[in-house]
PDB file of C-alpha atoms in Angstrom:
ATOM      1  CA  UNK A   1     -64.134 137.626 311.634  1.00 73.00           C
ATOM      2  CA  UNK A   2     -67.014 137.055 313.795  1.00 81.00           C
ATOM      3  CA  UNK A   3     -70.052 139.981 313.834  1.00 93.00           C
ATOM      4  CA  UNK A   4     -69.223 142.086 316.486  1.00 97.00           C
ATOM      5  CA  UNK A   5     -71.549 141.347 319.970  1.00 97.00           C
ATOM      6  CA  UNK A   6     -73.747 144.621 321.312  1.00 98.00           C
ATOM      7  CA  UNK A   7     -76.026 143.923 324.364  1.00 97.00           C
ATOM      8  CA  UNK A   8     -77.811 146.522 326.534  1.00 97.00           C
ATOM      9  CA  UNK A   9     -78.950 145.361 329.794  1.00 96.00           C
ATOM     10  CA  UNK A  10     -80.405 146.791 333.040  1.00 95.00           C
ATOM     11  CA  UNK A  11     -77.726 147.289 335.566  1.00 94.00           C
ATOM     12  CA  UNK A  12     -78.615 144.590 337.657  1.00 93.00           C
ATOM     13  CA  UNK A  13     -76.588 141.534 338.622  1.00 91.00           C
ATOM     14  CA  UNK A  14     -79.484 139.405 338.223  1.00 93.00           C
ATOM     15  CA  UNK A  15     -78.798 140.452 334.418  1.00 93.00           C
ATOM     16  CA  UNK A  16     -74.967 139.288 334.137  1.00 91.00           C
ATOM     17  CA  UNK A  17     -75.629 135.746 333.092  1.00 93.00           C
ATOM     18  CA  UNK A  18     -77.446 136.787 329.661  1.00 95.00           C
ATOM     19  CA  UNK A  19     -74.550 138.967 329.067  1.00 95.00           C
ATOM     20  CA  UNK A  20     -72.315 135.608 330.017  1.00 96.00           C
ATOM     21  CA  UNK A  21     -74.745 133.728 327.177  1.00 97.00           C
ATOM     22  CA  UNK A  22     -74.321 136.374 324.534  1.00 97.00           C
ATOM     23  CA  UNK A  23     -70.692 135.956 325.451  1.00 97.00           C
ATOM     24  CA  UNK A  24     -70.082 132.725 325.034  1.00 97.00           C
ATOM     25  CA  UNK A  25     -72.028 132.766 321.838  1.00 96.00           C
ATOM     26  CA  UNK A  26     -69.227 135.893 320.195  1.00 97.00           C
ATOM     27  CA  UNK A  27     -66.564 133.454 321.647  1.00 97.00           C
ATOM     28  CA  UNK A  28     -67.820 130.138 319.799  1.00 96.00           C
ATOM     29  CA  UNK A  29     -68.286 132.152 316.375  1.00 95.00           C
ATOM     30  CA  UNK A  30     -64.847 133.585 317.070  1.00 95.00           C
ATOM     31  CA  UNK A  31     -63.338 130.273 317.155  1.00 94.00           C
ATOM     32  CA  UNK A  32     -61.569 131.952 320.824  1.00 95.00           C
ATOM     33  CA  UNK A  33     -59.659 129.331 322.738  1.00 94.00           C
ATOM     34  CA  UNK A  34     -60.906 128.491 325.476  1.00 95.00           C
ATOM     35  CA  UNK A  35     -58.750 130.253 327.735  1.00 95.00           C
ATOM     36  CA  UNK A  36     -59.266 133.433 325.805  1.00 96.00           C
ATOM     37  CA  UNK A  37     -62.741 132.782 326.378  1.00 97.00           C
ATOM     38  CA  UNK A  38     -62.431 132.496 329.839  1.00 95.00           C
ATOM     39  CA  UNK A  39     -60.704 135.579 330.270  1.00 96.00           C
ATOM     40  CA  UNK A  40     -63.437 137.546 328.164  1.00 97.00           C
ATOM     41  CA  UNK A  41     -66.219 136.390 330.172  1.00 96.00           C
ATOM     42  CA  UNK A  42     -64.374 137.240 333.037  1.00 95.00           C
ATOM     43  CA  UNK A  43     -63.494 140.346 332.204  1.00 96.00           C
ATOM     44  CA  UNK A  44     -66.601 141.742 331.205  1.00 97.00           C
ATOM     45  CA  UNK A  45     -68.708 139.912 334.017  1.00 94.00           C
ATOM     46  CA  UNK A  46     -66.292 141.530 336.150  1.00 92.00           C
ATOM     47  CA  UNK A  47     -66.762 144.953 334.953  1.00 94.00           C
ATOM     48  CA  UNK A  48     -70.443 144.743 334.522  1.00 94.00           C
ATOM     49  CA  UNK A  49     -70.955 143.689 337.494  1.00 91.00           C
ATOM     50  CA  UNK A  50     -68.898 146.537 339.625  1.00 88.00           C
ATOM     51  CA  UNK A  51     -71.684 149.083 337.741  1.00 92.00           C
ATOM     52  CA  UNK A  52     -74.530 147.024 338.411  1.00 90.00           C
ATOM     53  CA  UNK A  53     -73.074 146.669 342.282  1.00 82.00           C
ATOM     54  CA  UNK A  54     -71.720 150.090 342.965  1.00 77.00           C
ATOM     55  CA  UNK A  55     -72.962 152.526 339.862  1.00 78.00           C
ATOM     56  CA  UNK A  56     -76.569 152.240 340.653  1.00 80.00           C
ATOM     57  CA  UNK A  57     -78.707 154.241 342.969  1.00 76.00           C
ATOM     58  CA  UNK A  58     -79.767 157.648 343.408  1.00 75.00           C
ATOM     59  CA  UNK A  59     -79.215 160.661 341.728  1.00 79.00           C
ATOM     60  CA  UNK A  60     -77.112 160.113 338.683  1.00 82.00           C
ATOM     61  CA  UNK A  61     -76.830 156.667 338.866  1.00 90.00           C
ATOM     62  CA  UNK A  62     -76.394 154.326 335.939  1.00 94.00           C
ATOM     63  CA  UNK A  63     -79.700 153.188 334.234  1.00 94.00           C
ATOM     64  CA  UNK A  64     -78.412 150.470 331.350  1.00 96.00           C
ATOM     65  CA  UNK A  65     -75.208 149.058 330.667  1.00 97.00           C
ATOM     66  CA  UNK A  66     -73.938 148.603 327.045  1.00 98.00           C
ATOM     67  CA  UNK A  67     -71.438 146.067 326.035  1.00 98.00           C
ATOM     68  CA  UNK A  68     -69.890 145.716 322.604  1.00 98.00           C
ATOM     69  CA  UNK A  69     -67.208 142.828 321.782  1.00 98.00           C
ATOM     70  CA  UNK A  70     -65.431 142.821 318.372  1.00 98.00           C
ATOM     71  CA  UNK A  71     -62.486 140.776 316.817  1.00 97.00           C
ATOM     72  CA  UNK A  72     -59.796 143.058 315.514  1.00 94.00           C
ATOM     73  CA  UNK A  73     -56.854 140.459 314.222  1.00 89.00           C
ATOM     74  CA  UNK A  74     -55.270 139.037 316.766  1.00 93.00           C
ATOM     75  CA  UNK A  75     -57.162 140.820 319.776  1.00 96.00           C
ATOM     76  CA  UNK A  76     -60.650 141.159 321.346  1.00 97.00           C
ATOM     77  CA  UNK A  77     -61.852 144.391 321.927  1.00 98.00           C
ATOM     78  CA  UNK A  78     -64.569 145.074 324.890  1.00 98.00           C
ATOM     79  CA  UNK A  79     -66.054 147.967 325.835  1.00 98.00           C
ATOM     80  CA  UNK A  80     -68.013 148.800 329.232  1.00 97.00           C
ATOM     81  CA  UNK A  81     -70.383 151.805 329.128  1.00 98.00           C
ATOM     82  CA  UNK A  82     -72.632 153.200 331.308  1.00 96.00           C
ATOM     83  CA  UNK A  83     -75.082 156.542 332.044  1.00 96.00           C
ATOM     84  CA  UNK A  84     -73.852 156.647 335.551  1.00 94.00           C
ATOM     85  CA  UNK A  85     -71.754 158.939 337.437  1.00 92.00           C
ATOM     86  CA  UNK A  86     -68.349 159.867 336.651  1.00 92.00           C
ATOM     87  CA  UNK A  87     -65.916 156.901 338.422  1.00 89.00           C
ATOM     88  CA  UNK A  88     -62.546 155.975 336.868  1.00 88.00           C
ATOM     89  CA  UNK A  89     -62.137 152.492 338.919  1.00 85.00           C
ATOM     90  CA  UNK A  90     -58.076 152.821 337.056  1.00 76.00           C
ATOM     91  CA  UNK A  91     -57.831 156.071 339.419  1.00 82.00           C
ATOM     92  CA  UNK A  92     -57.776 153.705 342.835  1.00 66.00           C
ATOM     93  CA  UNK A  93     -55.026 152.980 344.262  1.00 58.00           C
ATOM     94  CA  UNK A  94     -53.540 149.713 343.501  1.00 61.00           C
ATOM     95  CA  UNK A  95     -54.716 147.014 346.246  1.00 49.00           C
ATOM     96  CA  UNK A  96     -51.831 145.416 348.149  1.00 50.00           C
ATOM     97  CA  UNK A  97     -52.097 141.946 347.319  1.00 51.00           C
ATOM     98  CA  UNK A  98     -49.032 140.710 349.913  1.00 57.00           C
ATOM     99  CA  UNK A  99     -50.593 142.444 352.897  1.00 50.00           C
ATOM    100  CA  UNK A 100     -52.622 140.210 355.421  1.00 57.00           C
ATOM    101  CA  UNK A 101     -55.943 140.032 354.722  1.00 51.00           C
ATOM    102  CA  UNK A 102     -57.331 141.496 358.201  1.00 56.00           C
ATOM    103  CA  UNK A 103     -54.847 144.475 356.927  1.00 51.00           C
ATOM    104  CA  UNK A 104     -56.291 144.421 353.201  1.00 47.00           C
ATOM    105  CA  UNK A 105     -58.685 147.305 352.256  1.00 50.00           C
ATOM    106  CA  UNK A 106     -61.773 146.506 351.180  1.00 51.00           C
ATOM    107  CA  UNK A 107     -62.418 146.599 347.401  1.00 49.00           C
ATOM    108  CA  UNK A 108     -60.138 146.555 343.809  1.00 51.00           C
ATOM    109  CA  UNK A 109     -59.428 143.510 343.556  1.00 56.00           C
ATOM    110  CA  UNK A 110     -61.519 142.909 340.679  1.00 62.00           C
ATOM    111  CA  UNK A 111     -60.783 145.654 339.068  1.00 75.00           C
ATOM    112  CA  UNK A 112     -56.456 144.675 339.636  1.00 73.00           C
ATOM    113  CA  UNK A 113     -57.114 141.069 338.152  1.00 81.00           C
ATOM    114  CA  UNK A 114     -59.075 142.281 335.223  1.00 80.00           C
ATOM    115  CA  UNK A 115     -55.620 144.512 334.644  1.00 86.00           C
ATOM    116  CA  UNK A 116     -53.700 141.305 335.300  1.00 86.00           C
ATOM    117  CA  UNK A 117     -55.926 139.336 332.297  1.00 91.00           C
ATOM    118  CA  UNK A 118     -56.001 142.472 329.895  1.00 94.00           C
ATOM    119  CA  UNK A 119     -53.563 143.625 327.243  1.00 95.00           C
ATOM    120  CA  UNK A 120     -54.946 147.342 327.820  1.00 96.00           C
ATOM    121  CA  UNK A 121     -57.762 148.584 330.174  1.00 95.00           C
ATOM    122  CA  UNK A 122     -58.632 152.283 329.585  1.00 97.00           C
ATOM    123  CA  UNK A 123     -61.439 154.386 331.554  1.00 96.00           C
ATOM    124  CA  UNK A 124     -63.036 157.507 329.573  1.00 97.00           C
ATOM    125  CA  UNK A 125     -65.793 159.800 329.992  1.00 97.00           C
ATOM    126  CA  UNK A 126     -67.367 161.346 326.909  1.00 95.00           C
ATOM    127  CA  UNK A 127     -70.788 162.420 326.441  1.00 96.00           C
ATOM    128  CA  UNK A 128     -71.891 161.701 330.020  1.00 94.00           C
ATOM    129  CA  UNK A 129     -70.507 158.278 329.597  1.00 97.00           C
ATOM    130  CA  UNK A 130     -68.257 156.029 331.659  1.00 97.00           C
ATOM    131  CA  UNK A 131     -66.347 153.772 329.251  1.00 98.00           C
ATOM    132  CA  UNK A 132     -64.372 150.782 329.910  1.00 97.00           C
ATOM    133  CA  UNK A 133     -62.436 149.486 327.113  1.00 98.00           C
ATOM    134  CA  UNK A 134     -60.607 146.545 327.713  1.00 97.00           C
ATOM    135  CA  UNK A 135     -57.974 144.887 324.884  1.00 98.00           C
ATOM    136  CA  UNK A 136     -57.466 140.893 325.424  1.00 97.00           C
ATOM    137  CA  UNK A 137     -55.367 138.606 323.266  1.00 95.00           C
ATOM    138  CA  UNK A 138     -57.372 136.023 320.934  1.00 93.00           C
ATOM    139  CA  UNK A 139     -55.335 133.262 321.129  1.00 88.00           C
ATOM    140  CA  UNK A 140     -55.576 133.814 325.695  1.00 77.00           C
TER     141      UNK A 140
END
């Protein structure tokens, strides 16, 4: 099994593409396919990137975010965490992907793919934390 990845970065997009690095670096020691990869790095990038776009700012909002990947068997655990506030992106309502787009709401649709690529995506808040944990199959 591959030493499990833990990176803390400032929540800014600018950011994302060391976390991508780091990424690709858990995925090579993993020996991850490289569709499995794919769908790590887009998973997290995903994820990371809604708190650095929409967690940040004034009072209460998120000051790091802290990713940790680890190999359990036959599945890749990741897990999203942040000091900002309280937002469950699970608890939106479900975009409505066969509506015309000039009749789509704006917004979820990262969130509903990263669903689609998951085994498991669960939001929790403990300690004044938002956690995203998201279960992905090693083989993709």
């Amino acid at each position: 099994m591959p030493q499990p990845l833990a990176l803390t970065i400032p929540p800014e997009t600018e950011e994302v593409p060391r976390l991508l690095d780091a990424l690709e670096g858990f995925a090579e020691e993993a020996g991850l396919s490289p569709k499995a990869a794919h769908r790590l790095a887009v998973v997290v990038e995903e994820l990371a990137a809604n708190v650095a776009m929409h967690g940040t700012g004034g009072e209460g909002g998120a000051t790091y975010i802290a990713v940790s990947v680890r190999q359990e068997a036959d599945e890749v655990i990741a897990t999203i965490e942040d000091d900002g506030r309280a937002f469950d992106p699970l608890a939106q309502a479900t975009p409505d992907t066969e509506a015309a787009l000039e009749d789509r709401d704006i917004g979820g649709l990262g969130v509903h793919f990263v669903q689609q690529m998951t085994k498991t995506l669960r939001y929790s808040r403990e300690d004044g934390l938002n956690r995203l944990t998201a279960v992905l199959d090693a083989a993709g």
